[in-house]
PDB file of C-alpha atoms and ligand atoms in Angstrom:
ATOM      1  CA  MET C 201       0.416   0.043  -0.177  1.00 63.00           C
ATOM      2  CA  THR C 202       1.623   3.295  -0.716  1.00 85.00           C
ATOM      3  CA  ARG C 203       0.162   6.011   1.038  1.00 96.00           C
ATOM      4  CA  THR C 204       0.723  10.079   0.208  1.00 95.00           C
ATOM      5  CA  PRO C 205       2.753  11.307   3.039  1.00 96.00           C
ATOM      6  CA  ILE C 206       1.081  14.622   4.283  1.00 97.00           C
ATOM      7  CA  ILE C 207       3.024  17.169   6.354  1.00 98.00           C
ATOM      8  CA  GLY C 208       1.052  19.422   8.635  1.00 98.00           C
ATOM      9  CA  GLY C 209       2.791  22.846   9.961  1.00 98.00           C
ATOM     10  CA  ASN C 210       1.139  23.213  13.042  1.00 98.00           C
ATOM     11  CA  TRP C 211       2.110  27.301  13.829  1.00 98.00           C
ATOM     12  CA  LYS C 212      -0.140  27.463  17.228  1.00 98.00           C
ATOM     13  CA  MET C 213      -0.404  30.696  18.886  1.00 98.00           C
ATOM     14  CA  ASN C 214       2.638  32.499  16.738  1.00 98.00           C
ATOM     15  CA  THR C 215       3.326  34.598  13.667  1.00 98.00           C
ATOM     16  CA  ASP C 216       1.403  37.982  13.116  1.00 98.00           C
ATOM     17  CA  ARG C 217      -0.448  38.997  10.297  1.00 98.00           C
ATOM     18  CA  ALA C 218       2.562  40.251   8.645  1.00 98.00           C
ATOM     19  CA  ALA C 219       5.137  37.699   9.149  1.00 98.00           C
ATOM     20  CA  GLY C 220       1.950  35.012   8.741  1.00 98.00           C
ATOM     21  CA  LEU C 221       1.485  36.210   5.442  1.00 98.00           C
ATOM     22  CA  ALA C 222       5.201  35.880   4.528  1.00 98.00           C
ATOM     23  CA  LEU C 223       5.548  32.076   6.136  1.00 98.00           C
ATOM     24  CA  ALA C 224       2.611  30.974   4.114  1.00 98.00           C
ATOM     25  CA  LYS C 225       3.483  32.598   0.390  1.00 97.00           C
ATOM     26  CA  ALA C 226       7.303  30.920   1.454  1.00 97.00           C
ATOM     27  CA  VAL C 227       5.893  27.666   2.103  1.00 97.00           C
ATOM     28  CA  ALA C 228       3.935  27.122  -0.965  1.00 97.00           C
ATOM     29  CA  ALA C 229       6.644  29.011  -3.252  1.00 96.00           C
ATOM     30  CA  GLY C 230       8.763  26.347  -1.532  1.00 95.00           C
ATOM     31  CA  VAL C 231       6.717  22.901  -1.849  1.00 93.00           C
ATOM     32  CA  SER C 232       5.314  24.147  -5.672  1.00 86.00           C
ATOM     33  CA  THR C 233       8.295  21.985  -7.038  1.00 79.00           C
ATOM     34  CA  GLY C 234      10.112  19.216  -5.760  1.00 71.00           C
ATOM     35  CA  THR C 235       7.332  17.408  -3.172  1.00 77.00           C
ATOM     36  CA  LYS C 236       5.072  14.505  -3.880  1.00 84.00           C
ATOM     37  CA  SER C 237       3.724  14.590  -0.210  1.00 91.00           C
ATOM     38  CA  GLU C 238       0.194  16.596   0.556  1.00 96.00           C
ATOM     39  CA  VAL C 239       1.459  19.899   2.938  1.00 97.00           C
ATOM     40  CA  ALA C 240      -1.020  21.397   5.138  1.00 98.00           C
ATOM     41  CA  ILE C 241      -0.467  24.779   7.482  1.00 98.00           C
ATOM     42  CA  TYR C 242      -2.165  25.166  10.407  1.00 98.00           C
ATOM     43  CA  PRO C 243      -1.917  29.117  10.969  1.00 98.00           C
ATOM     44  CA  PRO C 244      -3.866  31.335  13.999  1.00 98.00           C
ATOM     45  CA  PHE C 245      -7.402  31.802  13.405  1.00 98.00           C
ATOM     46  CA  PRO C 246      -7.255  35.597  13.034  1.00 98.00           C
ATOM     47  CA  TYR C 247      -4.757  35.050   9.568  1.00 98.00           C
ATOM     48  CA  LEU C 248      -6.807  32.488   8.203  1.00 98.00           C
ATOM     49  CA  PRO C 249      -8.899  34.714   5.593  1.00 98.00           C
ATOM     50  CA  LEU C 250      -5.539  36.351   4.481  1.00 98.00           C
ATOM     51  CA  ILE C 251      -3.219  33.662   3.933  1.00 98.00           C
ATOM     52  CA  SER C 252      -6.605  31.518   2.077  1.00 98.00           C
ATOM     53  CA  GLU C 253      -6.763  34.345  -0.254  1.00 98.00           C
ATOM     54  CA  ALA C 254      -3.304  34.331  -0.984  1.00 97.00           C
ATOM     55  CA  LEU C 255      -2.969  30.747  -1.098  1.00 97.00           C
ATOM     56  CA  CYS C 256      -5.512  30.942  -3.877  1.00 96.00           C
ATOM     57  CA  ALA C 257      -3.974  33.827  -5.802  1.00 96.00           C
ATOM     58  CA  THR C 258      -1.059  31.756  -6.359  1.00 92.00           C
ATOM     59  CA  GLY C 259      -3.206  28.531  -7.398  1.00 94.00           C
ATOM     60  CA  SER C 260      -1.163  26.631  -4.163  1.00 95.00           C
ATOM     61  CA  GLN C 261      -1.722  23.352  -3.863  1.00 95.00           C
ATOM     62  CA  VAL C 262      -1.238  23.715   0.003  1.00 97.00           C
ATOM     63  CA  ILE C 263      -3.945  22.799   2.310  1.00 98.00           C
ATOM     64  CA  LEU C 264      -5.221  25.609   4.600  1.00 98.00           C
ATOM     65  CA  GLY C 265      -6.111  24.135   8.227  1.00 98.00           C
ATOM     66  CA  ALA C 266      -7.308  25.292  11.619  1.00 98.00           C
ATOM     67  CA  GLN C 267      -6.091  24.263  14.819  1.00 98.00           C
ATOM     68  CA  ASP C 268      -9.153  23.939  16.451  1.00 98.00           C
ATOM     69  CA  VAL C 269     -12.939  23.578  15.794  1.00 98.00           C
ATOM     70  CA  TYR C 270     -16.202  23.479  18.138  1.00 98.00           C
ATOM     71  CA  HIS C 271     -18.184  21.060  16.984  1.00 98.00           C
ATOM     72  CA  ALA C 272     -22.005  23.014  17.345  1.00 98.00           C
ATOM     73  CA  GLU C 273     -23.131  24.467  14.178  1.00 98.00           C
ATOM     74  CA  LYS C 274     -23.935  27.975  15.628  1.00 97.00           C
ATOM     75  CA  GLY C 275     -25.122  29.959  18.901  1.00 98.00           C
ATOM     76  CA  ALA C 276     -23.952  30.978  22.121  1.00 98.00           C
ATOM     77  CA  PHE C 277     -20.597  29.340  22.566  1.00 98.00           C
ATOM     78  CA  THR C 278     -18.536  32.231  23.068  1.00 98.00           C
ATOM     79  CA  GLY C 279     -14.943  32.281  21.438  1.00 97.00           C
ATOM     80  CA  GLU C 280     -15.803  29.350  19.377  1.00 98.00           C
ATOM     81  CA  VAL C 281     -15.337  28.472  15.617  1.00 98.00           C
ATOM     82  CA  SER C 282     -17.720  26.675  13.358  1.00 98.00           C
ATOM     83  CA  VAL C 283     -16.816  24.156  10.930  1.00 98.00           C
ATOM     84  CA  ALA C 284     -18.860  26.047   8.132  1.00 98.00           C
ATOM     85  CA  MET C 285     -16.757  29.229   9.563  1.00 98.00           C
ATOM     86  CA  LEU C 286     -13.686  27.441   8.663  1.00 98.00           C
ATOM     87  CA  LYS C 287     -14.852  26.119   5.347  1.00 98.00           C
ATOM     88  CA  ASP C 288     -16.351  30.032   4.407  1.00 98.00           C
ATOM     89  CA  VAL C 289     -12.726  31.309   5.178  1.00 98.00           C
ATOM     90  CA  GLY C 290     -11.381  28.676   2.832  1.00 98.00           C
ATOM     91  CA  CYS C 291     -10.060  26.360   5.290  1.00 98.00           C
ATOM     92  CA  ARG C 292      -9.853  22.375   4.257  1.00 98.00           C
ATOM     93  CA  ALA C 293      -8.842  20.714   7.122  1.00 98.00           C
ATOM     94  CA  VAL C 294      -8.476  21.037  11.127  1.00 98.00           C
ATOM     95  CA  LEU C 295      -6.582  19.152  14.058  1.00 98.00           C
ATOM     96  CA  THR C 296      -8.292  17.785  16.736  1.00 98.00           C
ATOM     97  CA  GLY C 297      -7.055  16.280  19.884  1.00 98.00           C
ATOM     98  CA  HIS C 298      -3.788  18.009  19.948  1.00 98.00           C
ATOM     99  CA  SER C 299      -1.828  17.410  23.258  1.00 96.00           C
ATOM    100  CA  GLU C 300      -1.604  21.295  24.098  1.00 97.00           C
ATOM    101  CA  ARG C 301      -5.729  20.970  23.767  1.00 97.00           C
ATOM    102  CA  ARG C 302      -5.621  18.131  25.922  1.00 97.00           C
ATOM    103  CA  HIS C 303      -2.957  19.237  28.231  1.00 95.00           C
ATOM    104  CA  VAL C 304      -3.242  22.843  28.852  1.00 96.00           C
ATOM    105  CA  LEU C 305      -6.750  23.462  27.678  1.00 97.00           C
ATOM    106  CA  HIS C 306      -7.965  19.971  29.512  1.00 97.00           C
ATOM    107  CA  GLU C 307     -10.200  18.722  26.691  1.00 97.00           C
ATOM    108  CA  GLY C 308     -11.773  15.287  26.895  1.00 97.00           C
ATOM    109  CA  ASP C 309     -11.549  12.648  24.808  1.00 97.00           C
ATOM    110  CA  ASP C 310     -15.756  13.321  24.721  1.00 98.00           C
ATOM    111  CA  LEU C 311     -15.219  16.822  23.578  1.00 98.00           C
ATOM    112  CA  ILE C 312     -12.282  15.784  21.061  1.00 98.00           C
ATOM    113  CA  ASN C 313     -14.940  13.045  19.672  1.00 98.00           C
ATOM    114  CA  MET C 314     -17.775  15.603  19.319  1.00 98.00           C
ATOM    115  CA  LYS C 315     -14.987  17.888  17.363  1.00 98.00           C
ATOM    116  CA  THR C 316     -13.488  15.280  15.060  1.00 98.00           C
ATOM    117  CA  LEU C 317     -16.810  13.893  14.121  1.00 98.00           C
ATOM    118  CA  ALA C 318     -18.435  17.295  13.288  1.00 98.00           C
ATOM    119  CA  ALA C 319     -14.828  17.890  11.097  1.00 98.00           C
ATOM    120  CA  LEU C 320     -15.463  15.143   9.226  1.00 98.00           C
ATOM    121  CA  ASN C 321     -19.471  15.307   8.881  1.00 98.00           C
ATOM    122  CA  GLY C 322     -18.773  18.636   7.473  1.00 98.00           C
ATOM    123  CA  GLY C 323     -16.464  17.598   4.873  1.00 98.00           C
ATOM    124  CA  LEU C 324     -13.195  18.870   6.112  1.00 98.00           C
ATOM    125  CA  ILE C 325      -9.588  16.855   6.596  1.00 98.00           C
ATOM    126  CA  CYS C 326      -9.275  16.014  10.368  1.00 98.00           C
ATOM    127  CA  THR C 327      -6.178  15.206  11.886  1.00 98.00           C
ATOM    128  CA  LEU C 328      -6.809  13.431  15.245  1.00 98.00           C
ATOM    129  CA  CYS C 329      -3.701  13.603  17.598  1.00 98.00           C
ATOM    130  CA  VAL C 330      -2.839  10.749  20.346  1.00 98.00           C
ATOM    131  CA  GLY C 331      -0.298  10.432  22.070  1.00 97.00           C
ATOM    132  CA  GLU C 332       1.336   9.372  25.781  1.00 97.00           C
ATOM    133  CA  THR C 333       2.590  11.693  28.301  1.00 95.00           C
ATOM    134  CA  LEU C 334       6.316  11.041  29.423  1.00 94.00           C
ATOM    135  CA  HIS C 335       4.809   9.300  32.568  1.00 94.00           C
ATOM    136  CA  GLN C 336       2.930   7.008  30.752  1.00 95.00           C
ATOM    137  CA  ARG C 337       5.747   5.950  28.391  1.00 94.00           C
ATOM    138  CA  GLU C 338       8.236   4.999  31.602  1.00 93.00           C
ATOM    139  CA  VAL C 339       5.169   2.673  32.867  1.00 95.00           C
ATOM    140  CA  ASN C 340       5.033   1.307  29.555  1.00 95.00           C
ATOM    141  CA  GLU C 341       1.591   2.400  28.767  1.00 96.00           C
ATOM    142  CA  THR C 342       1.909   4.142  25.101  1.00 97.00           C
ATOM    143  CA  ASP C 343      -0.064   1.601  23.469  1.00 97.00           C
ATOM    144  CA  HIS C 344      -2.785   1.511  25.795  1.00 98.00           C
ATOM    145  CA  ILE C 345      -3.156   5.267  26.057  1.00 98.00           C
ATOM    146  CA  ASN C 346      -2.788   5.706  21.993  1.00 98.00           C
ATOM    147  CA  GLU C 347      -5.513   3.005  21.823  1.00 98.00           C
ATOM    148  CA  ARG C 348      -7.704   4.579  24.538  1.00 98.00           C
ATOM    149  CA  GLN C 349      -7.782   7.969  22.494  1.00 98.00           C
ATOM    150  CA  LEU C 350      -8.264   6.686  19.023  1.00 98.00           C
ATOM    151  CA  ARG C 351     -11.570   4.177  19.977  1.00 98.00           C
ATOM    152  CA  ALA C 352     -12.595   7.336  22.104  1.00 98.00           C
ATOM    153  CA  GLY C 353     -11.754  10.062  19.391  1.00 98.00           C
ATOM    154  CA  LEU C 354     -13.750   7.918  16.410  1.00 98.00           C
ATOM    155  CA  ARG C 355     -16.114   6.877  18.088  1.00 98.00           C
ATOM    156  CA  GLY C 356     -18.997   7.293  15.994  1.00 98.00           C
ATOM    157  CA  VAL C 357     -16.941   7.520  12.480  1.00 98.00           C
ATOM    158  CA  THR C 358     -17.740   5.209   9.462  1.00 97.00           C
ATOM    159  CA  ALA C 359     -16.292   4.244   6.276  1.00 95.00           C
ATOM    160  CA  ALA C 360     -17.808   7.252   4.664  1.00 95.00           C
ATOM    161  CA  HIS C 361     -15.522   9.101   6.563  1.00 97.00           C
ATOM    162  CA  LEU C 362     -12.171   7.477   6.310  1.00 98.00           C
ATOM    163  CA  ASP C 363     -10.920   9.242   3.073  1.00 96.00           C
ATOM    164  CA  ARG C 364     -10.681  12.539   5.118  1.00 98.00           C
ATOM    165  CA  LEU C 365      -9.549  10.932   8.456  1.00 98.00           C
ATOM    166  CA  VAL C 366      -5.727  11.577   9.082  1.00 98.00           C
ATOM    167  CA  ILE C 367      -4.196  10.046  12.479  1.00 98.00           C
ATOM    168  CA  ALA C 368      -0.804  12.093  14.132  1.00 98.00           C
ATOM    169  CA  TYR C 369       0.578   9.954  17.129  1.00 98.00           C
ATOM    170  CA  GLU C 370       2.390  12.832  18.979  1.00 97.00           C
ATOM    171  CA  PRO C 371       4.185  11.671  22.101  1.00 96.00           C
ATOM    172  CA  VAL C 372       3.760  14.418  24.239  1.00 94.00           C
ATOM    173  CA  TRP C 373       7.093  14.516  25.883  1.00 93.00           C
ATOM    174  CA  ALA C 374       8.274  14.774  22.280  1.00 93.00           C
ATOM    175  CA  ILE C 375       6.330  18.233  21.442  1.00 92.00           C
ATOM    176  CA  GLY C 376       8.341  20.845  21.724  1.00 87.00           C
ATOM    177  CA  THR C 377      11.060  19.468  23.668  1.00 89.00           C
ATOM    178  CA  GLY C 378      13.558  18.943  21.053  1.00 88.00           C
ATOM    179  CA  LYS C 379      13.165  15.117  21.852  1.00 88.00           C
ATOM    180  CA  THR C 380      12.167  13.078  19.293  1.00 88.00           C
ATOM    181  CA  ALA C 381      11.051   9.248  19.353  1.00 89.00           C
ATOM    182  CA  THR C 382      13.192   7.035  17.673  1.00 94.00           C
ATOM    183  CA  PRO C 383      12.458   5.941  14.085  1.00 95.00           C
ATOM    184  CA  ALA C 384      11.858   2.703  15.372  1.00 96.00           C
ATOM    185  CA  ASP C 385       9.754   3.854  18.406  1.00 95.00           C
ATOM    186  CA  ALA C 386       7.650   5.436  15.789  1.00 96.00           C
ATOM    187  CA  GLN C 387       6.975   2.449  13.845  1.00 97.00           C
ATOM    188  CA  ASN C 388       5.971   0.258  16.805  1.00 97.00           C
ATOM    189  CA  ALA C 389       3.747   2.843  17.677  1.00 98.00           C
ATOM    190  CA  HIS C 390       2.543   3.609  14.341  1.00 98.00           C
ATOM    191  CA  SER C 391       2.291  -0.174  13.963  1.00 98.00           C
ATOM    192  CA  HIS C 392      -0.162  -0.882  16.783  1.00 98.00           C
ATOM    193  CA  ILE C 393      -2.396   2.536  15.882  1.00 98.00           C
ATOM    194  CA  ARG C 394      -2.555   1.151  12.703  1.00 98.00           C
ATOM    195  CA  ALA C 395      -4.087  -2.832  14.275  1.00 98.00           C
ATOM    196  CA  VAL C 396      -6.379  -0.558  16.100  1.00 98.00           C
ATOM    197  CA  LEU C 397      -7.256   1.049  13.303  1.00 98.00           C
ATOM    198  CA  ALA C 398      -8.036  -2.155  11.347  1.00 98.00           C
ATOM    199  CA  ASP C 399     -10.049  -3.695  14.210  1.00 98.00           C
ATOM    200  CA  LEU C 400     -12.480  -0.453  13.870  1.00 98.00           C
ATOM    201  CA  PHE C 401     -12.654  -0.529  10.191  1.00 98.00           C
ATOM    202  CA  GLY C 402     -11.015  -3.674   8.649  1.00 98.00           C
ATOM    203  CA  ASN C 403      -7.551  -3.989   7.307  1.00 97.00           C
ATOM    204  CA  ASP C 404      -8.322  -2.736   3.547  1.00 97.00           C
ATOM    205  CA  ALA C 405      -9.624   0.736   5.148  1.00 98.00           C
ATOM    206  CA  ALA C 406      -7.165   0.762   7.706  1.00 98.00           C
ATOM    207  CA  ALA C 407      -4.443   0.623   5.295  1.00 98.00           C
ATOM    208  CA  LYS C 408      -5.262   3.608   3.354  1.00 97.00           C
ATOM    209  CA  ILE C 409      -5.377   5.952   6.547  1.00 98.00           C
ATOM    210  CA  ARG C 410      -2.147   8.161   7.180  1.00 98.00           C
ATOM    211  CA  ILE C 411      -0.328   8.001  10.220  1.00 98.00           C
ATOM    212  CA  GLN C 412       1.877  10.897  11.073  1.00 98.00           C
ATOM    213  CA  TYR C 413       4.863  11.490  13.269  1.00 97.00           C
ATOM    214  CA  GLY C 414       4.576  14.632  15.560  1.00 96.00           C
ATOM    215  CA  GLY C 415       7.263  15.699  18.234  1.00 95.00           C
ATOM    216  CA  SER C 416      10.476  17.535  17.609  1.00 92.00           C
ATOM    217  CA  VAL C 417      10.333  17.006  13.700  1.00 96.00           C
ATOM    218  CA  THR C 418      13.335  19.028  11.980  1.00 96.00           C
ATOM    219  CA  ALA C 419      14.962  18.925   8.593  1.00 94.00           C
ATOM    220  CA  ALA C 420      17.822  16.923  10.273  1.00 95.00           C
ATOM    221  CA  ASN C 421      15.831  13.813  11.502  1.00 95.00           C
ATOM    222  CA  ALA C 422      12.787  13.862   9.063  1.00 96.00           C
ATOM    223  CA  ALA C 423      14.037  11.681   6.272  1.00 95.00           C
ATOM    224  CA  GLU C 424      15.132   8.939   8.711  1.00 95.00           C
ATOM    225  CA  LEU C 425      11.426   8.851  10.633  1.00 96.00           C
ATOM    226  CA  MET C 426       9.949   8.767   7.261  1.00 94.00           C
ATOM    227  CA  LYS C 427      11.712   6.155   5.951  1.00 94.00           C
ATOM    228  CA  GLN C 428       9.733   3.862   8.191  1.00 96.00           C
ATOM    229  CA  PRO C 429       7.031   2.094   6.498  1.00 96.00           C
ATOM    230  CA  GLU C 430       4.200   2.829   8.914  1.00 97.00           C
ATOM    231  CA  VAL C 431       5.107   6.891   9.151  1.00 97.00           C
ATOM    232  CA  ASP C 432       3.042   8.450   6.905  1.00 97.00           C
ATOM    233  CA  GLY C 433       4.655  11.833   7.208  1.00 97.00           C
ATOM    234  CA  ALA C 434       4.732  14.330  10.127  1.00 97.00           C
ATOM    235  CA  LEU C 435       2.655  16.998  11.929  1.00 98.00           C
ATOM    236  CA  VAL C 436       5.842  19.663  12.761  1.00 98.00           C
ATOM    237  CA  GLY C 437       5.372  22.462  15.043  1.00 97.00           C
ATOM    238  CA  GLY C 438       8.488  24.553  15.791  1.00 96.00           C
ATOM    239  CA  ALA C 439      10.416  23.751  12.578  1.00 97.00           C
ATOM    240  CA  SER C 440       7.164  24.805  10.557  1.00 98.00           C
ATOM    241  CA  LEU C 441       7.952  28.677  11.459  1.00 98.00           C
ATOM    242  CA  LYS C 442      11.354  28.490   9.547  1.00 98.00           C
ATOM    243  CA  PRO C 443      10.278  28.164   5.954  1.00 97.00           C
ATOM    244  CA  ASP C 444      13.338  26.412   4.831  1.00 97.00           C
ATOM    245  CA  ASP C 445      13.100  23.908   7.280  1.00 97.00           C
ATOM    246  CA  PHE C 446       9.912  23.265   6.689  1.00 97.00           C
ATOM    247  CA  VAL C 447       9.994  22.713   2.863  1.00 96.00           C
ATOM    248  CA  ALA C 448      13.062  20.524   3.671  1.00 96.00           C
ATOM    249  CA  ILE C 449      11.025  18.294   5.260  1.00 96.00           C
ATOM    250  CA  CYS C 450       8.264  18.231   3.157  1.00 95.00           C
ATOM    251  CA  LYS C 451      10.336  17.500   0.379  1.00 93.00           C
ATOM    252  CA  ALA C 452      12.690  14.741   2.672  1.00 91.00           C
ATOM    253  CA  ALA C 453       8.886  13.026   3.144  1.00 86.00           C
ATOM    254  CA  GLY C 454       7.535  13.057  -0.388  1.00 70.00           C
ATOM    255  CA  GLY C 455      11.247  13.098  -2.447  1.00 52.00           C
TER     256      GLY C 455
HETATM  257  C1  PEP S 773       2.929  19.545  17.465  1.00 63.87           C
HETATM  258  O1  PEP S 773       2.930  20.707  17.498  1.00 63.87           O
HETATM  259  O2  PEP S 773       1.829  19.540  17.176  1.00 63.87           O
HETATM  260  C2  PEP S 773       4.295  19.645  17.230  1.00 63.87           C
HETATM  261  C3  PEP S 773       4.870  17.985  17.148  1.00 63.87           C
HETATM  262  O3  PEP S 773       5.486  20.181  17.799  1.00 63.87           O
HETATM  263  P1  PEP S 773       7.246  20.603  17.738  1.00 63.87           P
HETATM  264  O4  PEP S 773       7.554  20.038  16.582  1.00 63.87           O
HETATM  265  O5  PEP S 773       7.487  21.786  18.257  1.00 63.87           O
HETATM  266  O6  PEP S 773       7.728  19.445  18.839  1.00 63.87           O
END
C-alpha cells in the first residue's frame, strides 16, 4: 500500500499578520516543485482569511487548516468557531485532540470525539492527534493510551469519513522539547495504531489511513523518521515556523 505522505505545519499561537502571510507564501513557493507529499498549514484563526486569499491567488496546492474547531453548528458558544465558519474562510482541514488542547486546555476524549465527528461530517480533513505523556511512556502504557484515545476519538466515525481522516501520533514528551521518538519507536507505535484502526474499520480501510509522526521533527531527522513504513508524514510545530526547514521536511517526505 502506498500512502501519499502528508506534512502539517502547526503554527500554534505564533506569527503576526505580516509574518504569517510571508511564511505561508514562502511555504507555497517552496513546495510548488519537488515534493510529492500533501502539505497543510495551520495558522492562528485571525490570519486564516488573509492566508487563504494568498494561497488562492498563487493557485497553491497547500491545504489551509485550522488548529481547532467547535462541534456545534452555531449559537451561544463564546469564543468558539464552527466547521462552516472555517470552510467559509477557505479551510479544508483541522486538527483535533492536539496534546496542548488535551493537557493545557483540558479537553477530554468526549469533546475531542464531538469535534472530530463534526469536522468529518462537515467535509474537512481531520487530523486526530493521540499520544502518551512521559510518565505513561515510562510505565509502558504507550500503546494502551494511543488505543484509548483512538477508540474514544473515533466513536461514530464510519467508512464514509475515512478518506478525510488522518491520525497524528504525537508523544507528549517529544512536543516542543527537542526530544524525538526514535524511528523504531515511531514505527512500533504507528503499527499498533494501525492495528487498532484495522479492528475498527477493517484491514483494507486501515491500510489507507495516513499516520503522521509529530514531536520535534526537524529538517535533520525527518528523512530517517519517514523511511519507516508506517510513518506517513509529520505534524510539525517549531520547525514549521522556519520556511526553509519546513520545506525541507516536506521534500524529505515526498522526495
Ligand atoms: C506539534 O505542535 O504538533 C509539534 C509536534 O510540535 P514540535 O514539532 O515543536 O514538537
